[in-house]
């Protein structure tokens, strides 16, 4: 077993060897421009892009005409939100109109930052507070809807805590109210069953590097029937991707993206069982040896490979320093940037600063083994025990002293 153990699959995944193999010929032998219509080099590239588009579509239940390739989810989010506001924001296209957007406080920064940008451009954004497990309810969405609501923008599986939102139900409500439904599917696609039509989704982003494909490519699903969604392009210059996203396509990476989608589709159930099993094993092993462990997330609605735990009575920095050499994980404080702000997600869920700082996100993936999970659990147990042995607070808690009632000297 090689250390450090990689348990950060929500940040990015390794490229699957089969994906890399599929990509390689498209750097050298088949290097054509997919937009070159006059010769076999171009045709070969175009054919490869078509195949990739088919594979993306098959994985998400759309038609290939509804797949717009981008540089990743961040760009797809920009196109979806800004593109819809520009298209529908002030004119009346059917019943969809207005500049009100409903989102949540636990979105990825890509959605939150685009929303902030749109607010500066005259949009009104409602940021819903999720429940304690990080979940948004259909009722909350219904309550927030107004006459001028243009769009609901919501994360499917949360990248920090793994909580899964009730997408299908919220989508049904959106369609009933003629409101566009954008879903950030980056962590969900390839990990749980996704069917954009059954799930009532109008726009959805996905990213290759979160599903064993290469970095720098992704897609936006843009629905073409009931309703047909139109967007104003955000990158102009040549009219590629049905005029929604210009620029020469990254053929090798798209070939990899397509292959990654195929592998996810063909192995979905097997992989869900694998990662869920390891997640359950990891949590059980940790809990068997440690008390005061808090799950950040929704135990009933959790991404298979995501486990976010807080360890009371340990200091976050010391915890990370104790495991850093052996485990590659993310913490509830460092993940946003180099700053020590607690994560905006944990804060929105009402997790206190101390618990937020001591939170660890374990990301389990395709290549994770039982041996690695056991090793990770043991490192965590060891480190938390050692830190708690040094903690007067933990000692007091063990003695049954209510810490909130203690009057500290100097206060
Ligand atoms: C990684 C991630 C993004 C950003 O995706 P990129 O392709 O890296 O731009 C957006 N949303 C979620 C939920 C993510 O996990």
Coordinates of C-alpha atoms and ligand atoms in Angstrom, one line a residue:
X1 CA 0.0 0.0 0.0
X2 CA 1.4 3.4 -1.0
X3 CA 0.9 6.4 1.2
X4 CA -0.4 9.0 1.3
X5 CA -3.8 7.4 0.6
X6 CA -5.9 9.4 -1.8
X7 CA -9.3 10.1 -0.2
X8 CA -10.2 13.3 -1.9
X9 CA -12.3 12.0 -4.9
X10 CA -14.6 15.0 -4.6
X11 CA -11.8 17.4 -5.5
X12 CA -10.7 15.4 -8.5
X13 CA -10.3 11.8 -9.7
X14 CA -7.4 10.1 -11.4
X15 CA -7.8 9.5 -15.1
X16 CA -8.8 5.9 -15.6
X17 CA -6.2 3.9 -17.5
X18 CA -8.8 3.0 -20.1
X19 CA -9.7 6.6 -20.6
X20 CA -6.1 7.6 -21.1
X21 CA -5.6 4.8 -23.6
X22 CA -8.6 6.0 -25.6
X23 CA -7.3 9.6 -25.7
X24 CA -3.7 9.0 -26.8
X25 CA -4.2 8.5 -30.5
X26 CA -6.1 11.8 -30.7
X27 CA -3.0 13.8 -29.7
X28 CA -0.8 12.5 -32.5
X29 CA -2.3 10.3 -35.2
X30 CA -5.8 11.7 -35.2
X31 CA -5.1 15.3 -34.5
X32 CA -7.6 16.9 -36.8
X33 CA -9.8 19.8 -36.0
X34 CA -13.4 18.6 -35.6
X35 CA -14.6 21.7 -37.5
X36 CA -12.5 20.9 -40.6
X37 CA -15.2 19.7 -43.0
X38 CA -13.0 19.1 -46.1
X39 CA -10.8 16.2 -45.3
X40 CA -10.5 12.9 -43.4
X41 CA -8.5 14.4 -40.5
X42 CA -11.4 16.6 -39.7
X43 CA -13.9 13.8 -40.2
X44 CA -12.1 11.5 -37.9
X45 CA -12.0 14.1 -35.2
X46 CA -15.7 15.0 -35.7
X47 CA -16.6 11.3 -35.5
X48 CA -14.7 11.0 -32.2
X49 CA -16.5 14.1 -30.8
X50 CA -19.9 12.7 -31.9
X51 CA -19.2 9.4 -30.1
X52 CA -18.2 11.3 -27.0
X53 CA -21.4 13.4 -27.2
X54 CA -23.4 10.2 -27.5
X55 CA -21.8 8.7 -24.5
X56 CA -22.4 11.8 -22.3
X57 CA -26.0 11.8 -23.5
X58 CA -26.5 8.1 -22.7
X59 CA -25.2 8.6 -19.2
X60 CA -27.6 11.4 -18.4
X61 CA -30.6 10.3 -20.5
X62 CA -30.6 13.1 -22.9
X63 CA -30.2 13.3 -26.7
X64 CA -26.7 14.1 -28.0
X65 CA -28.1 17.4 -29.5
X66 CA -28.7 18.6 -26.0
X67 CA -25.0 18.3 -24.9
X68 CA -22.9 21.4 -25.1
X69 CA -19.2 20.9 -24.5
X70 CA -17.4 23.3 -22.2
X71 CA -14.2 23.5 -20.3
X72 CA -15.8 22.1 -17.2
X73 CA -18.6 22.7 -14.7
X74 CA -17.6 26.2 -13.8
X75 CA -17.9 27.4 -17.4
X76 CA -21.2 25.4 -17.9
X77 CA -22.6 27.1 -14.8
X78 CA -21.6 30.5 -16.2
X79 CA -23.3 29.7 -19.5
X80 CA -26.4 28.3 -17.9
X81 CA -27.1 31.1 -15.4
X82 CA -25.8 34.1 -17.3
X83 CA -27.1 32.8 -20.6
X84 CA -30.6 32.2 -19.3
X85 CA -30.8 35.6 -17.6
X86 CA -29.7 37.3 -20.8
X87 CA -32.2 35.3 -22.9
X88 CA -35.2 35.5 -20.6
X89 CA -34.4 38.1 -18.0
X90 CA -36.2 41.0 -19.3
X91 CA -38.1 39.9 -22.3
X92 CA -41.1 37.6 -22.4
X93 CA -40.4 34.3 -24.0
X94 CA -43.5 32.3 -23.4
X95 CA -44.2 32.3 -19.7
X96 CA -40.6 32.3 -18.5
X97 CA -39.6 35.7 -17.5
X98 CA -38.2 37.8 -14.7
X99 CA -34.9 38.2 -12.9
X100 CA -35.5 36.3 -9.7
X101 CA -33.3 33.3 -9.0
X102 CA -33.7 30.8 -6.2
X103 CA -30.5 28.9 -5.0
X104 CA -29.1 27.7 -1.7
X105 CA -26.3 28.7 0.7
X106 CA -24.6 25.3 0.2
X107 CA -23.9 25.6 -3.5
X108 CA -20.4 25.3 -5.0
X109 CA -18.6 28.6 -5.2
X110 CA -19.1 28.5 -9.0
X111 CA -22.8 28.9 -8.6
X112 CA -22.6 31.3 -5.7
X113 CA -20.1 33.6 -7.4
X114 CA -22.1 33.7 -10.6
X115 CA -25.2 34.6 -8.6
X116 CA -23.3 37.4 -7.0
X117 CA -22.3 38.6 -10.4
X118 CA -26.0 38.5 -11.5
X119 CA -27.1 40.4 -8.5
X120 CA -24.8 43.2 -9.6
X121 CA -26.6 43.1 -12.9
X122 CA -30.0 43.6 -11.6
X123 CA -31.0 40.0 -10.6
X124 CA -32.7 39.2 -7.3
X125 CA -31.3 36.1 -5.7
X126 CA -32.9 34.1 -2.8
X127 CA -30.3 32.0 -1.0
X128 CA -32.2 29.2 0.9
X129 CA -30.8 27.9 4.2
X130 CA -30.8 24.1 4.1
X131 CA -31.8 21.9 7.0
X132 CA -29.2 20.6 9.5
X133 CA -28.2 17.9 7.0
X134 CA -27.6 20.3 4.2
X135 CA -30.8 19.4 2.3
X136 CA -33.2 21.8 0.6
X137 CA -36.9 20.8 0.6
X138 CA -39.6 21.1 -2.1
X139 CA -41.6 23.1 0.3
X140 CA -38.9 25.7 0.8
X141 CA -38.6 26.1 -3.0
X142 CA -42.4 26.5 -3.3
X143 CA -42.4 29.1 -0.6
X144 CA -39.6 31.1 -2.3
X145 CA -41.2 31.2 -5.7
X146 CA -42.6 34.4 -7.0
X147 CA -44.2 35.8 -10.2
X148 CA -40.8 36.9 -11.5
X149 CA -38.9 33.7 -10.7
X150 CA -36.8 32.8 -13.7
X151 CA -34.8 29.9 -12.4
X152 CA -34.0 27.5 -9.5
X153 CA -30.3 26.6 -9.4
X154 CA -29.5 23.8 -7.1
X155 CA -26.7 21.3 -6.4
X156 CA -27.6 17.6 -6.7
X157 CA -25.0 15.9 -4.6
X158 CA -23.0 18.3 -2.4
X159 CA -19.3 18.3 -2.9
X160 CA -18.4 18.9 0.7
X161 CA -20.9 16.8 2.6
X162 CA -22.4 14.5 0.0
X163 CA -26.0 15.3 0.8
X164 CA -28.4 14.6 -2.1
X165 CA -31.2 17.1 -2.8
X166 CA -34.7 15.9 -3.9
X167 CA -34.1 16.9 -7.5
X168 CA -36.9 15.1 -9.2
X169 CA -39.6 16.6 -6.9
X170 CA -38.2 20.1 -7.1
X171 CA -38.0 19.7 -10.9
X172 CA -41.6 18.7 -11.0
X173 CA -42.5 21.8 -9.1
X174 CA -40.4 24.0 -11.4
X175 CA -42.1 22.6 -14.5
X176 CA -45.6 23.1 -12.9
X177 CA -44.6 26.8 -12.3
X178 CA -42.8 27.3 -15.6
X179 CA -39.6 28.1 -13.9
X180 CA -36.3 26.9 -15.3
X181 CA -34.4 24.3 -13.3
X182 CA -30.6 24.3 -13.3
X183 CA -28.9 21.5 -11.5
X184 CA -25.2 21.3 -10.6
X185 CA -24.7 17.6 -11.3
X186 CA -21.0 17.6 -11.0
X187 CA -20.8 15.2 -8.1
X188 CA -23.9 13.2 -8.9
X189 CA -23.4 12.2 -12.6
X190 CA -21.6 8.9 -12.9
X191 CA -22.1 8.2 -9.2
X192 CA -25.9 7.8 -8.9
X193 CA -28.6 7.2 -11.5
X194 CA -29.3 10.4 -13.5
X195 CA -32.0 10.8 -16.1
X196 CA -32.5 14.5 -17.0
X197 CA -36.0 13.9 -18.4
X198 CA -37.3 11.7 -15.6
X199 CA -35.7 14.1 -13.1
X200 CA -37.4 17.2 -14.7
X201 CA -34.1 19.0 -15.3
X202 CA -33.7 21.8 -17.9
X203 CA -30.0 22.6 -17.5
X204 CA -27.3 20.5 -15.9
X205 CA -23.5 20.8 -15.7
X206 CA -21.1 18.0 -15.4
X207 CA -17.3 17.7 -15.4
X208 CA -15.0 15.0 -16.7
X209 CA -12.4 15.2 -14.0
X210 CA -14.8 14.3 -11.2
X211 CA -15.6 11.0 -13.0
X212 CA -12.2 9.6 -14.0
X213 CA -11.8 11.7 -17.1
X214 CA -9.3 14.5 -17.8
X215 CA -9.4 18.0 -16.3
X216 CA -10.6 20.9 -18.4
X217 CA -13.6 19.4 -20.1
X218 CA -17.2 19.2 -19.2
X219 CA -20.7 19.8 -20.5
X220 CA -23.9 21.6 -20.1
X221 CA -27.1 19.7 -20.8
X222 CA -29.6 22.1 -22.5
X223 CA -33.1 20.8 -22.8
X224 CA -34.6 20.9 -26.3
X225 CA -38.2 19.8 -25.7
X226 CA -40.9 20.7 -23.1
X227 CA -39.6 23.2 -22.7
X228 CA -37.0 24.1 -25.3
X229 CA -34.4 26.1 -23.4
X230 CA -32.4 28.8 -25.2
X231 CA -29.3 30.5 -24.0
X232 CA -27.3 33.6 -25.0
X233 CA -23.8 32.4 -25.6
X234 CA -21.1 33.6 -23.3
X235 CA -18.1 32.8 -25.6
X236 CA -18.5 34.0 -29.2
X237 CA -16.4 33.2 -32.2
X238 CA -17.3 30.7 -34.9
X239 CA -20.6 29.3 -33.7
X240 CA -19.4 25.9 -32.4
X241 CA -21.7 23.9 -30.2
X242 CA -24.9 25.2 -31.8
X243 CA -23.8 28.7 -31.3
X244 CA -23.8 28.4 -27.6
X245 CA -20.0 27.9 -27.0
X246 CA -17.5 28.8 -29.6
X247 CA -13.9 27.6 -29.7
X248 CA -12.1 24.7 -31.2
X249 CA -13.1 21.5 -29.4
X250 CA -10.5 19.7 -27.2
X251 CA -10.8 16.5 -29.1
X252 CA -8.5 14.2 -27.1
X253 CA -10.1 15.3 -23.8
X254 CA -13.6 14.9 -25.2
X255 CA -12.7 11.4 -26.3
X256 CA -11.6 10.8 -22.7
X257 CA -14.8 12.3 -21.3
X258 CA -16.9 10.0 -23.5
X259 CA -15.0 7.0 -22.4
X260 CA -15.2 8.0 -18.8
X261 CA -19.0 8.3 -19.2
X262 CA -19.2 4.9 -20.8
X263 CA -17.3 3.3 -17.9
X264 CA -19.5 5.1 -15.3
X265 CA -22.6 4.0 -17.1
X266 CA -21.6 0.4 -17.5
X267 CA -20.3 0.0 -14.0
X268 CA -22.7 2.3 -12.1
X269 CA -24.4 -0.2 -9.8
X270 CA -21.2 -2.1 -9.1
X271 CA -19.4 1.0 -8.3
X272 CA -22.1 2.4 -6.1
X273 CA -22.0 -0.8 -4.1
X274 CA -18.3 -0.6 -3.9
X275 CA -18.0 2.9 -2.7
X276 CA -21.1 2.7 -0.4
X277 CA -19.7 -0.4 1.2
X278 CA -16.3 1.3 1.9
X279 CA -18.0 4.4 3.2
X280 CA -20.1 2.4 5.7
X281 CA -17.0 0.4 6.7
X282 CA -15.0 3.6 7.3
X283 CA -17.6 5.2 9.4
X284 CA -18.3 2.1 11.4
X285 CA -14.7 1.5 12.1
X286 CA -14.1 5.0 13.3
X287 CA -17.3 5.0 15.5
X288 CA -16.3 1.7 17.0
X289 CA -13.3 3.4 18.6
X290 CA -14.3 7.0 19.0
X291 CA -17.2 8.8 20.6
X292 CA -18.4 12.4 19.9
X293 CA -18.1 11.9 16.1
X294 CA -20.7 13.9 14.2
X295 CA -21.9 13.2 10.6
X296 CA -22.1 16.3 8.5
X297 CA -24.6 15.3 5.8
X298 CA -27.8 13.3 5.4
X299 CA -27.4 9.7 6.4
X300 CA -30.5 8.7 4.3
X301 CA -29.5 10.8 1.2
X302 CA -25.8 10.6 0.8
X303 CA -23.5 10.3 -2.2
X304 CA -22.0 6.8 -2.2
X305 CA -18.4 7.9 -1.8
X306 CA -18.6 10.9 0.5
X307 CA -18.3 10.9 4.2
X308 CA -17.9 14.2 6.2
X309 CA -17.2 13.8 9.9
X310 CA -16.5 16.2 12.7
X311 CA -14.5 15.2 15.7
X312 CA -15.4 17.1 18.9
X313 CA -12.7 18.2 21.3
X314 CA -9.9 18.2 18.8
X315 CA -8.5 21.2 17.1
X316 CA -8.8 21.1 13.3
X317 CA -5.3 22.2 12.5
X318 CA -3.7 19.7 14.8
X319 CA -5.9 16.9 13.4
X320 CA -4.9 17.7 9.9
X321 CA -1.2 17.9 10.8
X322 CA -1.5 14.5 12.5
X323 CA -2.8 12.8 9.4
X324 CA -1.3 14.8 6.6
X325 CA 1.5 12.5 5.8
X326 CA -0.6 9.5 5.5
X327 CA -4.0 10.7 4.2
X328 CA -4.9 13.1 1.4
X329 CA -8.3 14.4 2.6
X330 CA -10.0 17.8 2.7
X331 CA -11.0 19.6 5.9
X332 CA -14.0 21.8 6.7
X333 CA -11.8 24.8 7.1
X334 CA -9.0 24.7 4.5
X335 CA -11.0 23.7 1.5
X336 CA -12.3 27.1 0.5
X337 CA -8.8 28.7 0.2
X338 CA -5.7 29.1 2.3
X339 CA -7.8 31.1 4.8
X340 CA -9.1 29.5 8.0
X341 CA -12.7 30.5 7.5
X342 CA -14.9 27.5 8.3
X343 CA -16.6 26.2 5.2
X344 CA -19.7 28.1 4.0
X345 CA -21.5 24.8 3.6
X346 CA -21.1 23.7 7.2
X347 CA -21.8 27.2 8.5
X348 CA -25.1 27.3 6.5
X349 CA -26.1 24.0 8.1
X350 CA -25.6 25.5 11.5
X351 CA -22.5 23.6 12.4
X352 CA -20.5 25.5 15.1
X353 CA -17.1 26.8 14.3
X354 CA -15.2 24.3 16.4
X355 CA -16.9 21.3 14.8
X356 CA -16.6 22.9 11.4
X357 CA -12.8 23.3 11.9
X358 CA -12.5 19.7 13.0
X359 CA -14.4 18.3 10.1
X360 CA -12.8 15.9 7.6
X361 CA -14.2 15.0 4.2
X362 CA -13.3 11.4 3.1
X363 CA -13.8 10.9 -0.6
X364 CA -13.9 7.3 -1.6
X365 CA -13.6 6.3 -5.3
X366 CA -13.2 3.6 -7.9
X367 CA -9.7 2.7 -6.8
X368 CA -10.1 2.8 -3.1
X369 CA -9.6 -0.5 -1.3
X370 CA -10.7 -2.0 2.1
X371 CA -7.1 -2.0 3.2
X372 CA -6.8 1.7 2.5
X373 CA -10.1 2.5 4.3
X374 CA -9.0 0.5 7.4
X375 CA -5.6 2.2 7.4
X376 CA -7.3 5.6 7.1
X377 CA -9.7 4.8 10.0
X378 CA -6.8 3.7 12.2
X379 CA -4.8 6.9 11.5
X380 CA -7.9 9.0 12.4
X381 CA -8.6 7.0 15.5
X382 CA -5.0 7.2 16.7
X383 CA -4.7 10.9 16.0
X384 CA -8.0 11.9 17.6
X385 CA -7.3 9.8 20.7
X386 CA -3.9 11.4 21.1
X387 CA -5.2 14.9 20.7
X388 CA -8.1 14.2 23.1
X389 CA -5.7 12.9 25.7
X390 CA -4.2 16.3 25.7
X391 CA -7.5 18.1 25.8
X392 CA -8.7 19.4 29.2
X393 CA -12.1 20.0 27.5
X394 CA -12.5 16.4 26.6
X395 CA -11.6 15.3 30.1
X396 CA -14.2 17.7 31.6
X397 CA -16.8 16.4 29.1
X398 CA -16.0 12.8 30.1
X399 CA -16.6 13.8 33.7
X400 CA -20.0 15.0 32.7
X401 CA -19.4 18.7 33.2
X402 CA -21.6 20.8 31.0
X403 CA -19.1 22.9 29.1
X404 CA -21.5 25.6 28.2
X405 CA -22.1 26.3 31.9
X406 CA -18.5 26.7 32.8
X407 CA -17.4 30.2 33.6
X408 CA -13.9 30.6 32.2
X409 CA -11.4 32.8 34.0
X410 CA -10.7 36.0 32.2
X411 CA -14.2 36.2 30.6
Ligands
LIG1 C1 -15.8 20.5 -9.0 C2 -17.1 21.1 -8.9 C3 -17.5 22.2 -9.7 C4 -16.5 22.9 -10.7 O1 -16.2 22.0 -11.7 P1 -14.9 22.3 -12.7 O2 -15.2 21.4 -13.8 O3 -13.7 22.0 -11.9 O4 -15.0 23.7 -13.1 C5 -18.8 22.7 -9.6 N1 -19.7 22.2 -8.8 C6 -19.4 21.1 -8.0 C7 -20.4 20.5 -7.2 C8 -18.1 20.5 -8.1 O5 -17.8 19.5 -7.3

